[in-house]
Amino acid sequence: MKFVFCGTLVHSTPERVMEVLHDRIMGIDLNGKIAFLENRSKLHELAQKFGFETKDVINLKPRSQFLIPGFVDTHIHAPQYVFTGTGYDVPLLQWLEKYTFPVESNFKCTKYAEHAYKKVVARLLKNGTTTASYFASIHLEATNVLCDVVAELGQRGYIGKVSMDQNSPDYYVETTQKAIEDAERFVKHALELKNALITPVVTPRFVLSCTTHLLKQLGDVAMKYDVPIQSHLNETKNEIQMVKKRFSDDTYTAVYDKHNLLNSKTYMAHCCHSSEEELCLMVKKSSGVAHCPTSNFNIRSGIADVRAMLDKKIKVGLGTDVSGGESTSILVAIRDCIKASNVLSLRKPEEYKPLNFEEAFFLATLGGSQVLGLDGKIGNFEVGKDFDALLIDVEAQNSAFDCFDRDNTMDVIQKFLMLGDDRNILKVFVAGRVVCGQD
Ligand code: GUN
Ligand code: FE
């Protein structure tokens, strides 16, 4: 065994948004997979069966330490990390022109890209994001660099070279032909890495920045290589009006569908203004949603009705959407997701139930893994899954909050989710490897 842990585990199952398992013993094999998960009373039996010594068992501190699954960020723009925390004075379309495109265009330089990408991936790992779905920039070489950085730092990455061939400034746009060729080249390159942790994603920026021809070709590339698709959908009212002008007969969601970009491997960021009809189309196609509440607040896009999505059994995960969202931490997305739901409930009938912290935790872990089609591999502690996990200590040095004797276990977990930060994340594991914190 690579590790054997004994103590409290907190995770989600398809049936229960939060399950707390006390006094458990969990073994991680040399391939980084969960080999067993049993009651601690079975310690000696398991030690014999799996051939480990009881003195090597890592005992988690009672009350203050517990393991949770690693966080999944289903939507983040890696290049935008360099200006995150600034520039929230204008809404989306102006924000793209004023801040985003100038910064992303700098990623033509692969040295610059390498420097910035090392920072953002390391920062995400520190914050407990073991899996992230990235938008890179339009540049093929720099997107290849992002794959290398993610591989080197040991994160699980879904990585997309952004495709855009219209409605973009001269200095940051592709010709249709190059956009098609480079999208396919990138997918091939990433698949040829043969790294089980890296998955290429076909990534049209959004309908407005792609010609019909490009959208269609991207649908073909995704089908040919059987890879996921990510984009933006129904983020702001302005953008929706412009899509409506161009495709008067179709909804925004139907436009993606008509270009073969809506299927069970597709996940769309935002969906703040999706109509009932559009949500039903997503149900029919089994597509998922990357809910990005922090960004939706910052650029005043809207509030997605996650409760309505979950009621329809749509897969939903959380996204930081850096730099629309200012924080790289999924903990912040958890808090903003709860607040967004509370605010939305004010406009709903009294029986409307806003999301609670247990549900937000589910979205941040198992929900995100479902969106990425990874729930057979990660997302919770099930025997046979890869061990992507965080060792949490609510009494870590310099912790930003305090727990008290009268706090019960659920209080302690809720305090971590509502008040905790990277100081409480002692170790980060991806596929059984320690990628942050001491080995
Ligand atoms: N829509 C198209 N591009 C972007 C982007 O970079 N960020 C956000 N939040 N929305 C977008
Ligand atoms: Fe985004």
CSV table of C-alpha atoms and ligand atoms in Angstrom, one decimal:
chain,number,residue,atom,x,y,z
A,1,MET,CA,0.0,0.0,0.0
A,2,LYS,CA,1.2,3.5,-0.8
A,3,PHE,CA,-0.9,5.0,2.1
A,4,VAL,CA,-3.3,3.8,4.7
A,5,PHE,CA,-5.4,6.4,6.4
A,6,CYS,CA,-7.5,6.0,9.5
A,7,GLY,CA,-10.0,8.6,10.6
A,8,THR,CA,-12.9,10.7,9.3
A,9,LEU,CA,-13.8,10.9,5.6
A,10,VAL,CA,-16.4,13.3,4.1
A,11,HIS,CA,-17.7,12.8,0.6
A,12,SER,CA,-20.8,12.7,-1.6
A,13,THR,CA,-22.6,9.7,-3.2
A,14,PRO,CA,-25.2,9.7,-5.9
A,15,GLU,CA,-27.8,9.2,-3.2
A,16,ARG,CA,-26.5,11.5,-0.5
A,17,VAL,CA,-25.0,15.0,-1.1
A,18,MET,CA,-22.9,14.7,2.0
A,19,GLU,CA,-21.9,11.5,3.9
A,20,VAL,CA,-19.6,11.6,6.9
A,21,LEU,CA,-17.7,8.4,7.6
A,22,HIS,CA,-16.2,8.1,11.0
A,23,ASP,CA,-13.5,5.6,12.2
A,24,ARG,CA,-12.7,4.3,8.7
A,25,ILE,CA,-9.6,2.8,7.3
A,26,MET,CA,-8.8,3.5,3.6
A,27,GLY,CA,-5.9,2.0,1.7
A,28,ILE,CA,-4.4,3.5,-1.5
A,29,ASP,CA,-2.5,1.1,-3.7
A,30,LEU,CA,0.7,1.8,-5.6
A,31,ASN,CA,-1.3,2.8,-8.7
A,32,GLY,CA,-3.0,5.5,-6.7
A,33,LYS,CA,-6.3,3.8,-6.5
A,34,ILE,CA,-8.5,3.2,-3.5
A,35,ALA,CA,-7.9,-0.4,-2.6
A,36,PHE,CA,-10.2,-0.7,0.4
A,37,LEU,CA,-12.5,1.3,2.6
A,38,GLU,CA,-13.7,-0.3,5.8
A,39,ASN,CA,-14.5,0.2,9.4
A,40,ARG,CA,-11.4,0.7,11.5
A,41,SER,CA,-12.3,-2.4,13.5
A,42,LYS,CA,-11.0,-4.4,10.5
A,43,LEU,CA,-7.5,-2.9,10.7
A,44,HIS,CA,-5.6,-6.1,11.6
A,45,GLU,CA,-7.5,-8.2,9.1
A,46,LEU,CA,-6.8,-5.7,6.3
A,47,ALA,CA,-3.1,-5.4,7.3
A,48,GLN,CA,-2.8,-9.2,6.8
A,49,LYS,CA,-4.8,-9.3,3.6
A,50,PHE,CA,-3.0,-6.3,1.9
A,51,GLY,CA,0.4,-6.8,3.6
A,52,PHE,CA,1.0,-3.5,5.3
A,53,GLU,CA,2.2,-2.8,8.8
A,54,THR,CA,-0.1,-1.2,11.3
A,55,LYS,CA,2.6,1.2,12.4
A,56,ASP,CA,2.6,2.7,8.9
A,57,VAL,CA,-1.1,3.7,9.2
A,58,ILE,CA,-1.6,7.5,9.0
A,59,ASN,CA,-3.9,8.4,11.9
A,60,LEU,CA,-5.9,11.6,11.2
A,61,LYS,CA,-6.3,13.8,14.2
A,62,PRO,CA,-9.7,13.2,15.8
A,63,ARG,CA,-12.1,16.2,15.4
A,64,SER,CA,-9.7,18.5,13.5
A,65,GLN,CA,-8.6,16.5,10.5
A,66,PHE,CA,-10.5,14.8,7.8
A,67,LEU,CA,-10.2,13.8,4.1
A,68,ILE,CA,-12.4,15.1,1.3
A,69,PRO,CA,-12.3,14.4,-2.4
A,70,GLY,CA,-10.3,16.9,-4.4
A,71,PHE,CA,-12.2,19.9,-5.8
A,72,VAL,CA,-13.2,20.0,-9.5
A,73,ASP,CA,-13.1,23.4,-11.3
A,74,THR,CA,-15.3,22.8,-14.4
A,75,HIS,CA,-14.5,26.2,-15.9
A,76,ILE,CA,-11.5,28.4,-15.7
A,77,HIS,CA,-9.5,30.6,-18.2
A,78,ALA,CA,-5.8,29.9,-17.5
A,79,PRO,CA,-4.4,33.0,-19.2
A,80,GLN,CA,-6.8,35.3,-17.4
A,81,TYR,CA,-5.1,34.5,-14.1
A,82,VAL,CA,-2.6,37.3,-14.8
A,83,PHE,CA,-5.3,40.0,-14.4
A,84,THR,CA,-7.7,38.3,-12.0
A,85,GLY,CA,-8.9,40.6,-9.3
A,86,THR,CA,-8.9,43.6,-11.6
A,87,GLY,CA,-11.2,45.1,-14.2
A,88,TYR,CA,-14.8,44.6,-13.1
A,89,ASP,CA,-16.1,48.0,-14.3
A,90,VAL,CA,-17.8,46.9,-17.5
A,91,PRO,CA,-20.2,44.0,-18.5
A,92,LEU,CA,-19.1,40.9,-20.5
A,93,LEU,CA,-18.7,42.1,-24.1
A,94,GLN,CA,-16.9,45.3,-23.2
A,95,TRP,CA,-14.8,43.4,-20.6
A,96,LEU,CA,-13.6,41.0,-23.3
A,97,GLU,CA,-12.5,43.9,-25.6
A,98,LYS,CA,-11.0,46.0,-22.8
A,99,TYR,CA,-9.2,43.4,-20.7
A,100,THR,CA,-9.4,39.9,-21.8
A,101,PHE,CA,-8.4,39.9,-25.5
A,102,PRO,CA,-5.3,42.1,-24.9
A,103,VAL,CA,-4.1,39.8,-22.2
A,104,GLU,CA,-4.8,36.6,-23.9
A,105,SER,CA,-3.0,37.8,-27.1
A,106,ASN,CA,0.2,37.9,-25.0
A,107,PHE,CA,0.1,34.1,-24.9
A,108,LYS,CA,1.5,34.0,-28.4
A,109,CYS,CA,4.8,34.1,-26.5
A,110,THR,CA,5.3,30.6,-25.2
A,111,LYS,CA,7.9,31.7,-22.6
A,112,TYR,CA,5.3,34.1,-21.1
A,113,ALA,CA,2.7,31.4,-21.3
A,114,GLU,CA,4.9,29.0,-19.4
A,115,HIS,CA,5.6,31.5,-16.7
A,116,ALA,CA,1.9,32.4,-16.2
A,117,TYR,CA,0.7,28.8,-16.5
A,118,LYS,CA,3.1,27.5,-13.9
A,119,LYS,CA,1.7,30.1,-11.5
A,120,VAL,CA,-2.0,29.4,-12.1
A,121,VAL,CA,-1.7,25.6,-12.0
A,122,ALA,CA,0.3,25.7,-8.8
A,123,ARG,CA,-2.2,28.2,-7.3
A,124,LEU,CA,-5.1,25.9,-8.1
A,125,LEU,CA,-3.4,22.9,-6.6
A,126,LYS,CA,-2.6,24.9,-3.4
A,127,ASN,CA,-6.3,25.7,-3.2
A,128,GLY,CA,-7.3,22.0,-3.5
A,129,THR,CA,-8.4,21.9,-7.2
A,130,THR,CA,-7.2,18.4,-8.3
A,131,THR,CA,-9.1,18.6,-11.6
A,132,ALA,CA,-9.6,21.7,-13.7
A,133,SER,CA,-11.2,22.3,-17.1
A,134,TYR,CA,-9.2,25.0,-18.7
A,135,PHE,CA,-9.7,27.4,-21.6
A,136,ALA,CA,-6.2,28.4,-22.8
A,137,SER,CA,-5.9,31.0,-25.6
A,138,ILE,CA,-6.1,30.7,-29.4
A,139,HIS,CA,-2.4,29.7,-29.6
A,140,LEU,CA,-1.6,26.1,-30.4
A,141,GLU,CA,2.0,26.2,-29.0
A,142,ALA,CA,1.0,27.9,-25.8
A,143,THR,CA,-1.8,25.5,-25.2
A,144,ASN,CA,0.6,22.6,-25.7
A,145,VAL,CA,2.7,24.4,-23.0
A,146,LEU,CA,-0.4,24.3,-20.7
A,147,CYS,CA,-0.6,20.5,-21.1
A,148,ASP,CA,3.1,20.2,-20.2
A,149,VAL,CA,2.7,22.4,-17.1
A,150,VAL,CA,-0.4,20.5,-15.9
A,151,ALA,CA,1.4,17.2,-16.5
A,152,GLU,CA,4.6,18.4,-14.7
A,153,LEU,CA,2.7,19.6,-11.7
A,154,GLY,CA,0.6,16.5,-11.6
A,155,GLN,CA,-2.9,18.0,-11.9
A,156,ARG,CA,-5.8,16.3,-13.7
A,157,GLY,CA,-6.5,18.6,-16.6
A,158,TYR,CA,-9.2,19.0,-19.3
A,159,ILE,CA,-7.5,21.5,-21.6
A,160,GLY,CA,-9.0,23.4,-24.5
A,161,LYS,CA,-7.3,25.5,-27.2
A,162,VAL,CA,-9.8,28.4,-27.7
A,163,SER,CA,-11.3,28.7,-31.2
A,164,MET,CA,-12.5,32.1,-32.5
A,165,ASP,CA,-12.6,33.3,-36.1
A,166,GLN,CA,-14.9,36.3,-36.0
A,167,ASN,CA,-16.1,39.3,-33.9
A,168,SER,CA,-12.7,39.5,-32.4
A,169,PRO,CA,-10.0,42.2,-32.7
A,170,ASP,CA,-7.4,41.9,-35.5
A,171,TYR,CA,-4.6,41.2,-33.1
A,172,TYR,CA,-6.5,38.2,-31.5
A,173,VAL,CA,-8.4,36.2,-34.1
A,174,GLU,CA,-7.8,33.1,-36.3
A,175,THR,CA,-8.6,32.6,-39.9
A,176,THR,CA,-11.3,30.0,-40.3
A,177,GLN,CA,-8.9,27.6,-41.9
A,178,LYS,CA,-6.2,27.9,-39.2
A,179,ALA,CA,-8.8,27.7,-36.5
A,180,ILE,CA,-10.1,24.4,-37.9
A,181,GLU,CA,-6.6,23.0,-38.4
A,182,ASP,CA,-5.2,24.0,-35.1
A,183,ALA,CA,-8.2,22.7,-33.2
A,184,GLU,CA,-7.5,19.3,-34.6
A,185,ARG,CA,-3.8,19.5,-34.2
A,186,PHE,CA,-4.2,20.3,-30.6
A,187,VAL,CA,-6.5,17.4,-29.9
A,188,LYS,CA,-4.1,15.1,-31.7
A,189,HIS,CA,-1.1,16.4,-29.8
A,190,ALA,CA,-2.8,16.1,-26.4
A,191,LEU,CA,-4.0,12.5,-27.1
A,192,GLU,CA,-0.5,11.6,-28.3
A,193,LEU,CA,0.9,12.6,-24.9
A,194,LYS,CA,-0.9,9.4,-23.6
A,195,ASN,CA,-1.1,10.9,-20.1
A,196,ALA,CA,-4.1,9.5,-18.3
A,197,LEU,CA,-4.5,12.8,-16.5
A,198,ILE,CA,-4.8,15.0,-19.6
A,199,THR,CA,-7.9,15.3,-21.8
A,200,PRO,CA,-8.2,17.7,-24.8
A,201,VAL,CA,-11.5,19.6,-25.0
A,202,VAL,CA,-12.9,21.2,-28.2
A,203,THR,CA,-13.4,24.8,-27.2
A,204,PRO,CA,-15.3,27.3,-29.3
A,205,ARG,CA,-15.1,30.5,-27.2
A,206,PHE,CA,-18.9,31.1,-27.7
A,207,VAL,CA,-21.3,31.4,-30.6
A,208,LEU,CA,-20.6,35.1,-31.2
A,209,SER,CA,-16.9,34.5,-31.8
A,210,CYS,CA,-17.3,31.6,-34.3
A,211,THR,CA,-18.5,31.4,-37.9
A,212,THR,CA,-21.1,28.8,-38.7
A,213,HIS,CA,-18.5,26.9,-40.7
A,214,LEU,CA,-16.1,26.8,-37.8
A,215,LEU,CA,-18.7,25.7,-35.3
A,216,LYS,CA,-19.7,22.8,-37.6
A,217,GLN,CA,-16.0,21.7,-38.1
A,218,LEU,CA,-15.4,21.8,-34.4
A,219,GLY,CA,-18.4,19.5,-33.9
A,220,ASP,CA,-16.8,17.2,-36.4
A,221,VAL,CA,-13.4,17.2,-34.7
A,222,ALA,CA,-15.1,16.4,-31.3
A,223,MET,CA,-16.9,13.5,-32.9
A,224,LYS,CA,-13.9,12.2,-34.8
A,225,TYR,CA,-11.7,12.0,-31.7
A,226,ASP,CA,-14.6,11.4,-29.2
A,227,VAL,CA,-13.5,14.2,-26.9
A,228,PRO,CA,-15.5,16.6,-24.7
A,229,ILE,CA,-16.7,20.0,-25.8
A,230,GLN,CA,-16.9,23.2,-23.6
A,231,SER,CA,-18.1,26.7,-24.3
A,232,HIS,CA,-20.2,29.6,-22.9
A,233,LEU,CA,-24.0,29.6,-23.0
A,234,ASN,CA,-26.7,32.1,-22.0
A,235,GLU,CA,-24.3,34.1,-19.8
A,236,THR,CA,-25.6,37.7,-20.4
A,237,LYS,CA,-28.7,39.2,-21.9
A,238,ASN,CA,-26.7,41.3,-24.3
A,239,GLU,CA,-25.0,38.4,-25.8
A,240,ILE,CA,-28.2,36.4,-26.1
A,241,GLN,CA,-29.8,39.3,-28.1
A,242,MET,CA,-26.9,39.2,-30.5
A,243,VAL,CA,-27.2,35.5,-31.0
A,244,LYS,CA,-30.9,36.0,-31.5
A,245,LYS,CA,-30.2,38.5,-34.3
A,246,ARG,CA,-27.9,36.1,-36.1
A,247,PHE,CA,-30.0,32.9,-35.6
A,248,SER,CA,-33.6,34.2,-35.3
A,249,ASP,CA,-35.2,30.8,-35.6
A,250,ASP,CA,-33.2,29.0,-32.9
A,251,THR,CA,-32.5,29.3,-29.2
A,252,TYR,CA,-28.8,29.8,-28.1
A,253,THR,CA,-28.7,26.2,-26.9
A,254,ALA,CA,-30.2,25.0,-30.2
A,255,VAL,CA,-27.5,26.8,-32.2
A,256,TYR,CA,-24.8,24.6,-30.5
A,257,ASP,CA,-27.0,21.6,-31.1
A,258,LYS,CA,-27.4,22.3,-34.8
A,259,HIS,CA,-23.7,22.4,-35.1
A,260,ASN,CA,-23.2,19.0,-33.4
A,261,LEU,CA,-21.8,20.6,-30.3
A,262,LEU,CA,-24.3,19.5,-27.8
A,263,ASN,CA,-24.0,15.9,-26.5
A,264,SER,CA,-23.3,13.9,-23.4
A,265,LYS,CA,-19.7,15.1,-23.3
A,266,THR,CA,-20.6,18.8,-23.6
A,267,TYR,CA,-20.6,21.1,-20.7
A,268,MET,CA,-21.6,24.8,-20.9
A,269,ALA,CA,-20.5,27.6,-18.6
A,270,HIS,CA,-23.1,29.9,-17.0
A,271,CYS,CA,-26.6,29.1,-18.4
A,272,CYS,CA,-27.9,32.0,-16.3
A,273,HIS,CA,-30.7,32.8,-18.7
A,274,SER,CA,-31.6,29.4,-20.1
A,275,SER,CA,-35.3,29.0,-20.8
A,276,GLU,CA,-37.3,25.9,-19.9
A,277,GLU,CA,-37.1,24.8,-23.5
A,278,GLU,CA,-33.3,25.1,-23.5
A,279,LEU,CA,-32.9,23.2,-20.3
A,280,CYS,CA,-35.0,20.4,-21.7
A,281,LEU,CA,-32.8,20.3,-24.7
A,282,MET,CA,-29.8,19.9,-22.4
A,283,VAL,CA,-31.6,17.1,-20.6
A,284,LYS,CA,-32.3,15.4,-23.9
A,285,LYS,CA,-28.6,15.7,-24.9
A,286,SER,CA,-27.3,14.8,-21.4
A,287,SER,CA,-25.1,17.9,-21.5
A,288,GLY,CA,-23.7,19.4,-18.3
A,289,VAL,CA,-23.5,22.9,-16.7
A,290,ALA,CA,-20.4,24.7,-15.2
A,291,HIS,CA,-22.0,27.0,-12.7
A,292,CYS,CA,-19.9,30.1,-12.2
A,293,PRO,CA,-21.6,32.2,-9.5
A,294,THR,CA,-18.6,34.4,-8.6
A,295,SER,CA,-18.1,35.5,-12.2
A,296,ASN,CA,-21.9,36.0,-12.6
A,297,PHE,CA,-21.8,38.4,-9.7
A,298,ASN,CA,-18.7,40.3,-10.8
A,299,ILE,CA,-19.7,40.9,-14.4
A,300,ARG,CA,-23.3,41.2,-13.4
A,301,SER,CA,-24.4,38.4,-15.8
A,302,GLY,CA,-27.3,36.9,-13.9
A,303,ILE,CA,-28.1,34.1,-11.5
A,304,ALA,CA,-28.4,30.5,-12.8
A,305,ASP,CA,-31.2,28.5,-11.3
A,306,VAL,CA,-29.2,25.5,-10.2
A,307,ARG,CA,-32.2,24.1,-8.3
A,308,ALA,CA,-34.2,23.9,-11.5
A,309,MET,CA,-31.3,22.2,-13.2
A,310,LEU,CA,-30.8,19.6,-10.4
A,311,ASP,CA,-34.6,18.9,-10.4
A,312,LYS,CA,-34.3,18.1,-14.1
A,313,LYS,CA,-31.3,15.8,-13.3
A,314,ILE,CA,-28.9,18.0,-15.3
A,315,LYS,CA,-25.3,17.4,-14.3
A,316,VAL,CA,-24.0,20.6,-12.6
A,317,GLY,CA,-20.5,21.4,-11.3
A,318,LEU,CA,-18.8,24.6,-10.1
A,319,GLY,CA,-16.4,26.8,-12.0
A,320,THR,CA,-14.3,29.7,-10.8
A,321,ASP,CA,-14.4,31.2,-14.3
A,322,VAL,CA,-11.2,33.1,-13.5
A,323,SER,CA,-10.9,36.0,-14.2
A,324,GLY,CA,-14.6,36.7,-14.5
A,325,GLY,CA,-14.6,35.1,-11.0
A,326,GLU,CA,-11.7,36.7,-9.1
A,327,SER,CA,-10.8,33.7,-6.9
A,328,THR,CA,-9.0,30.5,-8.0
A,329,SER,CA,-10.6,28.7,-5.0
A,330,ILE,CA,-13.5,26.4,-5.3
A,331,LEU,CA,-14.3,27.2,-1.7
A,332,VAL,CA,-15.2,30.7,-2.8
A,333,ALA,CA,-17.4,29.2,-5.6
A,334,ILE,CA,-19.1,27.1,-2.9
A,335,ARG,CA,-19.9,30.2,-0.9
A,336,ASP,CA,-21.1,32.2,-3.9
A,337,CYS,CA,-23.2,29.4,-5.1
A,338,ILE,CA,-25.1,29.3,-1.8
A,339,LYS,CA,-25.5,33.1,-1.8
A,340,ALA,CA,-26.6,33.2,-5.4
A,341,SER,CA,-29.2,30.6,-4.6
A,342,ASN,CA,-30.4,32.5,-1.6
A,343,VAL,CA,-30.8,35.7,-3.6
A,344,LEU,CA,-32.6,33.9,-6.3
A,345,SER,CA,-35.0,32.3,-3.8
A,346,LEU,CA,-36.2,35.9,-2.8
A,347,ARG,CA,-37.9,36.1,-6.2
A,348,LYS,CA,-39.3,32.6,-6.1
A,349,PRO,CA,-42.4,31.1,-4.3
A,350,GLU,CA,-41.9,30.4,-0.6
A,351,GLU,CA,-41.5,26.7,-1.1
A,352,TYR,CA,-38.4,27.2,-3.3
A,353,LYS,CA,-35.4,25.6,-1.6
A,354,PRO,CA,-32.1,27.4,-2.0
A,355,LEU,CA,-29.0,25.2,-2.1
A,356,ASN,CA,-27.4,24.4,1.2
A,357,PHE,CA,-23.7,23.8,2.0
A,358,GLU,CA,-24.0,20.0,1.6
A,359,GLU,CA,-25.3,20.5,-1.9
A,360,ALA,CA,-22.6,23.0,-2.8
A,361,PHE,CA,-20.0,20.5,-1.6
A,362,PHE,CA,-21.6,17.9,-3.8
A,363,LEU,CA,-21.3,20.3,-6.8
A,364,ALA,CA,-17.7,21.0,-6.0
A,365,THR,CA,-16.7,17.3,-6.0
A,366,LEU,CA,-18.9,14.5,-7.3
A,367,GLY,CA,-21.1,16.9,-9.3
A,368,GLY,CA,-18.1,18.3,-11.1
A,369,SER,CA,-16.8,14.9,-11.9
A,370,GLN,CA,-20.2,14.0,-13.4
A,371,VAL,CA,-20.0,17.1,-15.6
A,372,LEU,CA,-16.6,16.0,-16.9
A,373,GLY,CA,-17.7,12.4,-17.4
A,374,LEU,CA,-15.2,11.4,-14.7
A,375,ASP,CA,-17.5,10.0,-12.0
A,376,GLY,CA,-16.4,6.5,-12.7
A,377,LYS,CA,-12.9,7.5,-11.9
A,378,ILE,CA,-12.9,10.3,-9.3
A,379,GLY,CA,-15.3,12.5,-7.3
A,380,ASN,CA,-15.7,10.5,-4.1
A,381,PHE,CA,-14.2,7.7,-2.0
A,382,GLU,CA,-15.2,4.5,-3.7
A,383,VAL,CA,-13.0,1.4,-4.0
A,384,GLY,CA,-11.4,1.3,-7.4
A,385,LYS,CA,-11.5,5.1,-8.0
A,386,ASP,CA,-8.3,7.2,-8.2
A,387,PHE,CA,-7.4,8.8,-4.9
A,388,ASP,CA,-7.8,12.5,-5.7
A,389,ALA,CA,-8.2,14.0,-2.2
A,390,LEU,CA,-7.5,16.8,0.3
A,391,LEU,CA,-6.3,16.4,3.8
A,392,ILE,CA,-8.1,19.1,5.8
A,393,ASP,CA,-7.1,20.4,9.2
A,394,VAL,CA,-9.4,23.0,10.8
A,395,GLU,CA,-6.8,23.7,13.4
A,396,ALA,CA,-3.9,24.3,11.0
A,397,GLN,CA,-1.4,27.0,11.8
A,398,ASN,CA,-2.7,30.5,11.1
A,399,SER,CA,-6.1,29.1,10.3
A,400,ALA,CA,-8.5,32.0,9.5
A,401,PHE,CA,-11.2,30.7,11.9
A,402,ASP,CA,-11.7,28.8,15.1
A,403,CYS,CA,-13.6,25.7,16.1
A,404,PHE,CA,-15.0,25.2,19.7
A,405,ASP,CA,-15.6,22.2,21.8
A,406,ARG,CA,-19.3,22.5,21.3
A,407,ASP,CA,-19.1,22.3,17.5
A,408,ASN,CA,-20.3,19.0,16.2
A,409,THR,CA,-18.8,17.3,13.1
A,410,MET,CA,-21.2,19.0,10.7
A,411,ASP,CA,-20.4,22.4,12.3
A,412,VAL,CA,-16.7,21.8,11.8
A,413,ILE,CA,-17.2,20.7,8.1
A,414,GLN,CA,-19.4,23.7,7.5
A,415,LYS,CA,-16.9,26.1,9.1
A,416,PHE,CA,-14.2,24.8,6.8
A,417,LEU,CA,-16.4,25.2,3.7
A,418,MET,CA,-17.6,28.7,4.7
A,419,LEU,CA,-14.4,30.1,6.3
A,420,GLY,CA,-11.5,27.9,5.4
A,421,ASP,CA,-8.8,28.5,2.8
A,422,ASP,CA,-5.5,26.9,1.6
A,423,ARG,CA,-4.0,27.1,5.1
A,424,ASN,CA,-6.4,24.4,6.1
A,425,ILE,CA,-5.4,22.1,3.1
A,426,LEU,CA,-2.4,20.3,4.4
A,427,LYS,CA,-1.9,17.9,1.5
A,428,VAL,CA,-3.3,17.5,-2.0
A,429,PHE,CA,-3.3,14.1,-3.7
A,430,VAL,CA,-4.0,13.4,-7.4
A,431,ALA,CA,-4.1,9.7,-8.4
A,432,GLY,CA,-2.4,8.9,-5.1
A,433,ARG,CA,0.5,11.3,-5.7
A,434,VAL,CA,1.2,14.2,-3.3
A,435,VAL,CA,1.1,17.2,-5.6
A,436,CYS,CA,1.0,19.9,-2.9
A,437,GLY,CA,2.1,19.8,0.8
A,438,GLN,CA,4.7,17.6,2.2
A,439,ASP,CA,5.0,13.9,1.2
B,1,GUN,N1,-17.7,34.5,-23.1
B,1,GUN,C1,-16.8,34.5,-24.1
B,1,GUN,N2,-15.6,34.6,-23.6
B,1,GUN,C2,-15.7,34.7,-22.3
B,1,GUN,C3,-14.7,34.8,-21.2
B,1,GUN,O1,-13.5,34.8,-21.5
B,1,GUN,N3,-15.2,34.8,-20.0
B,1,GUN,C4,-16.5,34.8,-19.7
B,1,GUN,N4,-16.9,34.9,-18.4
B,1,GUN,N5,-17.4,34.7,-20.7
B,1,GUN,C5,-17.0,34.7,-21.9
B,2,FE,FE,-15.7,31.7,-18.9
